[in-house]
Amino acid sequence: MSGRQLYFKCECLQKGGAFKFRGACNAVFSLNDEDASKGVVTHSSGNHAAALALAAKLRGIPSYIVIPKNAPTCKIENVKRYGGQIVWSEASVQSREEVANKVWQETGAIFIHPYNDGRILSGQGTISLEILEQVPHIDTLVVPISGGGLISGIALAAKSINPAIRIFAAEPKGANDAALSKAAGRIIRLPETDTIADGLRAFLGDFTWPVVRDLVEDIITVEDSEIIKATKLCFEILKVVVEPSGAIGLAAVLSDTFQKNPSWKECNHIGIVISGGNVDLAVLWDSLKKGK
Amino acid sequence: MSGRQLYFKCECLQKGGAFKFRGACNAVFSLNDEDASKGVVTHSSGNHAAALALAAKLRGIPSYIVIPKNAPTCKIENVKRYGGQIVWSEASVQSREEVANKVWQETGAIFIHPYNDGRILSGQGTISLEILEQVPHIDTLVVPISGGGLISGIALAAKSINPAIRIFAAEPKGANDAALSKAAGRIIRLPETDTIADGLRAFLGDFTWPVVRDLVEDIITVEDSEIIKATKLCFEILKVVVEPSGAIGLAAVLSDTFQKNPSWKECNHIGIVISGGNVDLAVLWDSLKKGK
């Protein structure tokens, strides 16, 4: 379909159903015993939340998870399943940060940011080690971008192994802060976002932005309709359960933007990172039917 | 959830989306050149059909596929995708056989039965080789049963490696011909079947029956509601796309029938064969909602 060889890194099969467990695990197990004993706190649209709860459970320390009220039910269930203590916030990034700050003041729990943190980046970077061990001739990686933790870790690790490898970000048109930031040469935040890809609504941080600026070749933005089509393909052809945010890399590779760009004709062995598979089937199905 | 270690053999990830490619491939590539040149013909509710079309395409010979008019759309699409020539029949087994016979008379194509054929059995048996290579300490295998080709191949191969391994069949209550046959000590056919597991409506053949009679410890029958619940679990926890027929092994292991049987308490390392993942998402979703 794409005229290239595609390799899928299925992080939906990761513990917790998303790549986030890599970074969370690295962060939690990097803490010294005294810090760890107070527990960890974070705010997250969901996958980082479940991952941190699971990592904390494995280390036997408490986790406090600030979750916006509009988070998908299945992601909230995951946090509960792994023993995270849920603290509710409003949907805005500002509200999430305020509530997390309050928890920190009350408990002394160590704040683990979902992406703007070196321990998190390093953890996510292990994806590159695995992909390039399994398929050394991959020349291109396409990675969903939200706050930039995933792609920064992947880019740093992959480029250190093969400096010629090309890294592309895939981003929804309705949350295109990374594309705008890259064009402007500075971090741009959006007043609001509108996309079915609920995991891709965060904005770049000061830690991830320089990596995205310097190591990511381009940001490919796609419509929600393309994301939905790619999600369906993952179900029907790959037979894996993905969330729309997870399917965006495939959407980007199949998009006209990518296919018709002459300087990307040589991208022949493409690794696509399917970032996660935590999706409410009911909600997904309604989206597929509407073909929104 | 089951109190045991479960290992899943995900044949939904097989070429063609189901285990059927193993047997079809073995059958098509066993033909001598003269026989092969006339092509192959079969009748099938779907997965064998797509598998045979694909195997024939790989060998460069024609395939004629008799498909009942009520087959799921996605399975018909798969046959077309692999270049099979579709010939329609009525839903009944009798009509399928008649139409296939007519194609044979007209073309001389070699008939490859979906399950009642040694080449097919041998192909499906490769599943056991792989499972027991990957997880040598598996003590139990739970396998969907329809015509018996899958479980016969698996039982023959697994028992030849480890005679102590226990083989269970999983069957829908609404198509329980294997359970009735086992109880009666002879092949029983049903006047009709009624189950969401559209791949499990066939009856045992004279080739598969003796293997099921002698090597399969028991047939565990489950309600459609249990199949639906297991299908959902596969999507939500395993993150793999399965068809209801494919999820029945998990349904069987979670059933009271299995859990409460004292003589099966020692089944601690269970390999569950997920037979396929070719499902119309629209149809599946409606079933899940109804919780039929």
XYZ file of C-alpha atoms in Angstrom:
584
model
C 0.000 0.000 0.000
C 2.806 2.409 0.775
C 5.287 1.200 -1.823
C 7.845 0.691 0.969
C 8.727 -1.956 3.507
C 6.996 -1.121 6.766
C 7.993 -2.517 10.159
C 5.709 -1.971 13.117
C 6.901 -1.598 16.676
C 3.767 -2.611 18.551
C 3.916 -0.845 21.884
C 0.257 -1.704 22.354
C 1.674 -5.085 23.421
C 3.860 -3.413 26.078
C 2.955 -3.732 29.792
C 0.191 -1.217 30.485
C -0.711 -1.178 26.804
C 1.633 1.650 25.756
C 5.306 2.675 25.452
C 4.986 4.793 28.586
C 5.977 1.928 30.848
C 9.536 2.179 29.565
C 10.093 5.739 30.770
C 8.052 5.339 33.939
C 9.980 2.238 34.914
C 13.311 3.924 34.321
C 12.248 6.987 36.315
C 10.829 5.081 39.298
C 13.774 2.713 39.579
C 16.271 5.611 39.294
C 15.057 7.128 42.577
C 17.101 6.642 45.729
C 15.325 4.852 48.568
C 14.541 7.987 50.571
C 12.945 9.818 47.649
C 11.154 6.698 46.527
C 9.562 6.143 49.949
C 7.448 9.313 49.549
C 5.959 7.991 46.362
C 5.583 9.557 42.943
C 3.037 11.943 41.455
C 2.163 12.880 37.898
C -0.517 14.333 35.663
C -1.351 12.563 32.446
C -4.026 12.004 29.848
C -3.760 8.369 30.746
C -1.039 6.088 29.430
C 1.793 7.633 31.468
C -0.541 7.520 34.450
C -1.125 3.772 34.229
C 2.540 3.164 33.483
C 3.711 5.146 36.517
C 1.179 3.408 38.756
C 2.442 0.043 37.551
C 6.119 0.968 37.959
C 5.432 2.306 41.473
C 3.559 -0.866 42.355
C 6.523 -2.942 41.203
C 8.803 -0.913 43.464
C 6.271 -1.023 46.301
C 5.798 2.735 46.675
C 2.627 4.882 46.432
C 1.658 6.730 43.247
C -0.652 9.759 43.000
C -2.135 10.223 39.563
C -3.751 13.502 38.511
C -6.206 12.714 35.722
C -8.402 15.135 33.762
C -12.100 14.374 34.115
C -12.476 13.842 30.347
C -9.894 11.033 30.121
C -11.067 7.817 28.418
C -12.631 5.323 30.817
C -10.277 2.503 29.836
C -7.241 4.608 30.747
C -8.724 5.433 34.149
C -9.473 1.740 34.683
C -5.848 0.927 33.925
C -4.639 3.319 36.636
C -6.992 1.721 39.148
C -5.956 -1.786 38.088
C -2.322 -0.958 38.886
C -3.128 0.563 42.270
C -2.644 4.258 41.465
C -4.402 6.788 43.714
C -6.488 9.021 41.436
C -6.745 12.793 42.008
C -9.090 14.574 39.577
C -8.346 17.793 37.694
C -9.964 19.845 34.941
C -8.983 19.087 31.347
C -6.626 22.052 30.912
C -2.871 21.606 31.202
C -2.846 24.431 33.773
C -5.358 22.692 36.035
C -3.441 19.414 35.818
C -0.209 21.110 36.824
C -1.837 22.948 39.735
C -3.396 19.823 41.172
C -0.142 17.856 40.822
C 1.691 20.657 42.593
C -0.774 20.504 45.453
C -0.247 16.754 45.845
C 3.511 17.302 45.911
C 3.175 19.909 48.686
C 0.998 17.602 50.774
C 2.904 14.315 50.377
C 6.429 15.124 49.255
C 5.930 12.664 46.408
C 8.460 13.034 43.597
C 6.967 14.591 40.499
C 7.578 12.557 37.354
C 6.603 14.631 34.346
C 5.001 12.617 31.526
C 7.679 13.611 29.030
C 9.810 16.623 29.976
C 12.306 14.549 31.981
C 15.601 12.922 31.050
C 14.809 9.653 32.833
C 11.604 9.388 30.813
C 13.388 10.121 27.526
C 16.030 7.494 28.252
C 13.396 4.899 28.970
C 11.474 5.574 25.754
C 14.777 5.445 23.835
C 15.025 1.711 24.471
C 12.507 1.349 21.638
C 15.255 2.340 19.172
C 17.657 -0.207 20.632
C 15.117 -2.957 20.060
C 13.995 -1.881 16.582
C 17.545 -1.502 15.296
C 18.598 -4.794 16.797
C 15.713 -6.581 15.125
C 15.818 -4.733 11.788
C 19.258 -3.132 11.404
C 18.574 -1.889 7.864
C 15.742 0.433 8.852
C 16.475 3.836 7.306
C 13.520 5.814 8.664
C 11.487 6.006 11.856
C 8.033 7.554 12.059
C 6.891 8.378 15.564
C 3.788 10.031 17.055
C 4.506 13.396 18.674
C 2.729 14.968 21.608
C 4.948 16.358 24.376
C 7.944 14.943 22.529
C 9.199 12.465 25.119
C 8.772 9.440 22.886
C 10.328 10.896 19.756
C 13.166 12.596 21.645
C 14.219 9.375 23.320
C 13.900 7.453 20.079
C 15.812 10.047 18.055
C 18.681 10.333 20.545
C 19.129 6.579 20.774
C 18.641 5.831 17.069
C 20.956 8.609 15.869
C 23.655 7.469 18.271
C 23.568 4.053 16.596
C 23.022 5.234 13.025
C 23.482 8.990 12.461
C 22.024 8.683 8.945
C 18.669 7.387 10.127
C 15.807 9.748 9.363
C 13.299 10.601 12.082
C 9.830 11.919 11.272
C 7.115 12.988 13.678
C 3.436 12.331 13.010
C 1.029 14.893 14.453
C -2.730 15.546 14.202
C -3.692 18.738 12.307
C -5.951 19.594 15.251
C -3.009 19.614 17.710
C -0.190 20.778 15.442
C 1.914 22.637 18.006
C 5.076 20.723 17.092
C 4.712 21.555 13.396
C 4.146 25.213 14.257
C 7.058 25.199 16.718
C 9.389 23.679 14.145
C 8.350 26.286 11.555
C 8.722 29.158 14.035
C 11.977 27.930 15.569
C 10.553 28.210 19.089
C 8.014 26.415 21.283
C 4.447 27.313 20.316
C 1.529 26.347 22.523
C -2.019 26.244 21.191
C -5.029 27.811 22.954
C -6.893 24.535 22.368
C -6.664 21.228 20.518
C -9.239 19.204 18.621
C -8.410 15.646 17.566
C -9.564 12.083 18.032
C -5.985 11.239 19.047
C -6.460 11.894 22.754
C -2.870 10.949 23.589
C -1.418 13.647 21.328
C -2.796 16.817 22.895
C 0.224 17.806 25.016
C 2.737 20.504 24.025
C 6.519 20.335 23.673
C 8.596 21.028 26.774
C 11.931 22.822 27.134
C 13.612 19.441 27.527
C 12.159 17.812 24.415
C 12.031 20.840 22.125
C 15.784 21.076 21.349
C 15.828 17.388 20.373
C 12.806 17.782 18.134
C 14.290 20.952 16.638
C 17.678 19.410 15.864
C 17.129 15.686 15.248
C 13.640 15.391 13.767
C 13.651 15.901 10.005
C 10.057 16.989 9.656
C 6.628 16.942 11.284
C 3.959 15.320 9.107
C 0.476 16.495 10.057
C -2.590 14.445 9.207
C -6.358 14.871 9.396
C -8.447 12.914 11.881
C -10.045 11.097 8.934
C -6.619 9.758 7.960
C -5.961 8.678 11.551
C -9.256 6.803 11.630
C -8.486 5.071 8.343
C -5.071 3.992 9.647
C -6.608 2.761 12.900
C -8.980 0.565 10.902
C -6.086 -0.805 8.850
C -4.245 -1.765 12.025
C -7.285 -3.696 13.224
C -8.073 -5.306 9.872
C -4.626 -6.069 8.463
C -2.160 -6.068 11.375
C -4.760 -7.575 13.757
C -3.534 -5.453 16.618
C -5.655 -3.220 18.818
C -4.375 0.344 18.603
C -5.649 3.652 19.870
C -5.987 6.423 17.270
C -2.876 8.162 18.669
C -0.998 4.925 18.068
C -2.029 4.595 14.438
C -0.939 8.092 13.417
C 2.495 6.964 12.195
C 0.873 4.713 9.614
C -1.487 7.546 8.658
C 1.532 9.815 8.106
C 3.345 7.288 5.889
C 0.227 6.745 3.767
C -0.504 10.475 3.494
C -0.014 12.453 0.288
C 2.309 14.760 2.200
C 4.728 11.905 2.717
C 4.139 9.889 -0.443
C 4.492 12.819 -2.837
C 7.574 14.404 -1.301
C 10.437 13.622 -3.723
C 13.143 13.936 -1.096
C 11.500 11.160 0.942
C 11.445 8.683 -1.958
C 14.494 6.929 -0.526
C 12.748 6.092 2.732
C 12.342 2.434 1.873
C 12.595 0.590 5.182
C 10.387 2.436 7.585
C 9.905 1.636 11.249
C 6.521 2.823 12.463
C 6.035 3.141 16.189
C 2.537 2.124 17.260
C 2.573 3.924 20.562
C -0.317 2.286 22.383
C -3.557 0.355 22.333
C -5.628 1.640 25.224
C -8.912 2.488 23.602
C -12.557 2.364 24.600
C -13.917 0.067 21.925
C -17.333 1.721 22.173
C -15.932 5.194 21.590
C -13.633 3.991 18.832
C -16.408 2.216 17.049
C -18.603 5.325 17.034
C -15.712 7.286 15.512
C -15.118 4.670 12.846
C -18.799 4.665 11.920
C -18.958 8.426 11.674
C -15.675 8.291 9.717
C -15.158 11.622 11.475
C -7.965 -14.347 36.175
C -7.741 -18.074 35.524
C -5.384 -18.969 38.349
C -3.040 -20.563 35.799
C -0.293 -19.461 33.449
C -1.813 -18.884 30.030
C 0.174 -18.750 26.795
C -1.543 -17.550 23.640
C -0.674 -18.796 20.170
C -1.933 -15.869 18.094
C -2.840 -17.308 14.722
C -4.671 -14.064 13.995
C -1.168 -12.801 13.181
C -0.667 -15.616 10.644
C -0.760 -14.846 6.874
C -4.409 -14.582 5.875
C -5.366 -13.838 9.473
C -5.889 -17.459 10.592
C -4.150 -20.818 11.132
C -5.656 -22.122 7.898
C -2.680 -20.936 5.851
C -0.553 -23.671 7.399
C -2.667 -26.547 6.082
C -3.495 -24.875 2.777
C 0.161 -24.171 2.087
C 1.148 -27.740 2.869
C -1.632 -29.134 0.654
C -0.953 -26.871 -2.333
C 2.796 -27.388 -2.288
C 2.366 -31.184 -1.916
C 0.718 -31.443 -5.368
C 2.733 -32.682 -8.325
C 3.076 -30.220 -11.213
C 0.442 -31.846 -13.403
C -2.238 -31.873 -10.703
C -1.299 -28.387 -9.584
C -1.679 -26.939 -13.091
C -5.457 -27.570 -13.005
C -5.779 -25.496 -9.890
C -7.480 -26.207 -6.572
C -11.075 -25.952 -5.390
C -12.657 -25.867 -1.956
C -15.727 -24.859 -0.013
C -15.282 -22.956 3.194
C -16.933 -20.555 5.592
C -14.023 -18.284 4.917
C -10.624 -18.649 6.533
C -9.654 -21.821 4.660
C -10.902 -20.132 1.500
C -8.587 -17.133 1.834
C -5.722 -19.365 2.889
C -6.096 -21.655 -0.116
C -6.371 -18.687 -2.485
C -3.164 -17.262 -1.041
C -1.303 -20.578 -1.181
C -2.434 -21.092 -4.814
C -1.334 -17.575 -5.690
C 2.094 -18.273 -4.224
C 2.380 -21.392 -6.385
C 0.964 -19.547 -9.411
C -2.057 -21.776 -9.975
C -5.794 -20.941 -10.071
C -8.077 -21.422 -7.069
C -11.867 -21.798 -7.126
C -13.510 -20.971 -3.857
C -17.082 -22.007 -3.071
C -18.431 -19.605 -0.459
C -21.842 -19.618 1.212
C -23.776 -16.414 0.602
C -23.995 -15.674 4.342
C -20.198 -15.620 4.902
C -18.811 -12.513 6.655
C -17.856 -9.725 4.249
C -14.298 -9.480 5.525
C -13.674 -13.149 4.775
C -15.002 -12.728 1.224
C -12.785 -9.669 0.796
C -9.775 -11.726 1.886
C -10.461 -14.328 -0.824
C -10.681 -11.587 -3.446
C -7.524 -9.914 -2.145
C -5.575 -13.140 -2.707
C -6.924 -13.687 -6.210
C -9.359 -16.551 -5.510
C -12.215 -17.057 -8.010
C -15.425 -17.024 -6.003
C -18.305 -19.432 -6.754
C -21.393 -18.883 -4.617
C -23.399 -21.567 -2.814
C -26.213 -21.720 -0.289
C -25.324 -21.827 3.413
C -25.906 -25.561 3.883
C -23.011 -28.002 3.920
C -24.811 -30.011 1.252
C -25.052 -27.082 -1.146
C -21.386 -26.206 -0.617
C -20.339 -29.745 -1.441
C -22.531 -29.904 -4.553
C -21.201 -26.661 -5.972
C -17.595 -27.679 -5.273
C -18.220 -30.971 -7.000
C -19.543 -29.142 -10.074
C -16.428 -26.966 -10.241
C -14.272 -30.089 -10.024
C -16.135 -31.707 -12.929
C -15.749 -28.602 -15.088
C -12.119 -27.720 -14.394
C -10.396 -30.817 -13.052
C -9.199 -28.687 -10.136
C -7.988 -30.715 -7.145
C -10.395 -30.599 -4.257
C -8.782 -29.576 -0.981
C -11.198 -30.198 1.860
C -11.072 -27.570 4.632
C -10.174 -30.149 7.282
C -10.836 -33.778 6.381
C -7.458 -34.223 4.670
C -4.083 -35.494 5.912
C -2.116 -32.716 4.225
C -4.279 -30.151 5.998
C -3.878 -31.863 9.373
C -0.111 -32.014 8.986
C 0.049 -28.314 8.181
C -2.035 -27.300 11.200
C 0.148 -29.556 13.370
C 3.092 -27.187 12.923
C 1.389 -25.040 15.571
C 2.331 -27.629 18.197
C 5.948 -27.673 17.034
C 6.167 -23.915 17.519
C 4.327 -23.752 20.842
C 6.363 -26.550 22.396
C 9.620 -25.098 21.114
C 8.792 -21.720 22.631
C 7.243 -22.971 25.884
C 8.396 -26.558 26.479
C 6.742 -26.798 29.902
C 3.199 -26.357 28.600
C 1.090 -29.193 30.054
C -2.250 -28.445 28.383
C -3.496 -27.195 25.029
C -6.967 -25.748 24.487
C -8.058 -25.594 20.873
C -11.259 -24.518 19.065
C -13.071 -27.401 17.378
C -15.174 -27.271 14.249
C -14.428 -29.910 11.601
C -11.524 -31.065 13.726
C -8.630 -30.357 11.355
C -6.930 -27.909 13.691
C -7.194 -29.936 16.871
C -6.329 -33.238 15.132
C -3.121 -31.810 13.676
C -2.230 -30.172 16.967
C -2.988 -33.302 19.027
C -1.018 -35.662 16.759
C 2.042 -33.397 16.717
C 1.942 -32.419 20.401
C 1.392 -35.976 21.673
C 4.270 -37.229 19.535
C 6.555 -34.765 21.342
C 5.029 -35.085 24.806
C 2.559 -37.977 25.250
C 1.507 -36.597 28.654
C 0.251 -33.299 27.263
C -3.499 -32.828 27.700
C -5.591 -31.669 24.763
C -8.985 -30.029 25.236
C -11.407 -28.864 22.575
C -13.500 -25.722 22.974
C -16.877 -25.765 21.241
C -19.946 -23.479 21.172
C -23.063 -24.916 22.851
C -24.976 -23.944 19.707
C -22.793 -26.166 17.492
C -21.898 -28.947 19.921
C -21.607 -31.824 17.468
C -18.129 -32.776 18.691
C -19.286 -32.992 22.319
C -22.270 -35.116 21.269
C -20.066 -37.294 19.049
C -17.591 -37.866 21.852
C -20.413 -38.839 24.242
C -22.030 -41.142 21.680
C -18.799 -42.714 20.463
C -19.647 -41.966 16.816
C -19.911 -38.943 14.524
C -23.076 -36.950 15.171
C -24.180 -34.213 12.777
C -26.640 -31.527 13.823
C -29.672 -30.474 11.774
C -28.637 -26.855 12.328
C -26.223 -24.693 14.330
C -26.655 -21.374 16.109
C -23.598 -19.521 17.381
C -21.752 -16.242 16.964
C -18.615 -18.292 16.263
C -19.122 -18.520 12.510
C -15.915 -20.489 12.000
C -17.067 -23.329 14.248
C -20.177 -24.544 12.448
C -18.656 -27.481 10.535
C -18.978 -31.126 11.612
C -16.310 -33.749 12.275
C -15.135 -35.814 9.310
C -14.142 -39.476 9.141
C -10.505 -38.407 9.012
C -10.564 -36.144 12.067
C -13.051 -38.070 14.228
C -10.714 -40.933 15.271
C -8.090 -38.423 16.408
C -10.639 -36.427 18.388
C -12.055 -39.635 19.854
C -8.682 -41.019 20.961
C -6.413 -38.038 21.681
C -8.694 -35.263 22.906
C -9.361 -35.512 26.641
C -12.646 -33.630 26.643
C -14.821 -31.148 24.761
C -15.640 -28.042 26.787
C -18.784 -26.344 25.528
C -19.457 -22.660 26.219
C -22.317 -20.216 25.709
C -22.122 -17.437 23.136
C -22.135 -14.934 26.028
C -18.897 -16.484 27.325
C -17.366 -16.335 23.848
C -18.243 -12.650 23.582
C -16.733 -11.906 26.985
C -13.519 -13.692 25.999
C -13.395 -11.837 22.689
C -13.589 -8.540 24.574
C -10.786 -9.637 26.909
C -8.564 -10.416 23.927
C -9.129 -6.918 22.560
C -8.770 -5.129 25.894
C -5.999 -7.062 27.598
C -4.067 -8.955 24.917
C -4.542 -6.105 22.380
C -5.018 -8.548 19.553
C -7.910 -8.616 17.118
C -9.648 -11.986 17.297
C -12.818 -13.360 15.801
C -15.272 -14.952 18.247
C -14.299 -18.442 17.017
C -10.712 -17.550 17.887
C -11.483 -16.481 21.445
C -13.371 -19.630 22.403
C -10.310 -21.312 23.936
C -10.001 -18.510 26.465
C -13.751 -18.724 27.121
C -13.371 -22.440 27.818
C -10.494 -21.979 30.270
C -12.398 -19.260 32.160
C -15.627 -21.297 32.227
C -16.997 -22.906 35.378
C -16.931 -26.251 33.565
C -13.160 -26.062 33.356
C -12.381 -24.158 36.537
C -14.456 -26.347 38.829
C -13.389 -29.729 37.484
C -11.080 -31.204 40.142
C -9.213 -33.463 37.710
C -8.145 -30.411 35.672
C -6.630 -28.589 38.665
C -3.159 -29.649 37.555
C -3.460 -27.897 34.212
C -1.161 -25.067 35.180
C 0.632 -24.070 31.987
C -2.023 -23.806 29.341
C -1.443 -23.003 25.689
C -4.527 -21.416 24.164
C -4.767 -21.404 20.394
C -6.336 -18.183 19.098
C -7.339 -19.547 15.737
C -7.976 -16.363 13.765
C -8.766 -12.677 13.624
C -10.895 -12.149 10.542
C -13.876 -10.298 11.872
C -16.197 -7.598 10.573
C -15.679 -4.950 13.234
C -19.185 -3.619 12.640
C -20.803 -7.007 13.201
C -18.574 -7.764 16.170
C -19.342 -4.467 17.800
C -23.087 -5.004 17.515
C -22.668 -8.413 19.164
C -20.582 -6.963 21.972
C -23.179 -4.272 22.617
C -26.031 -6.735 22.694
C -23.848 -8.962 24.892
C -25.747 -11.666 23.050
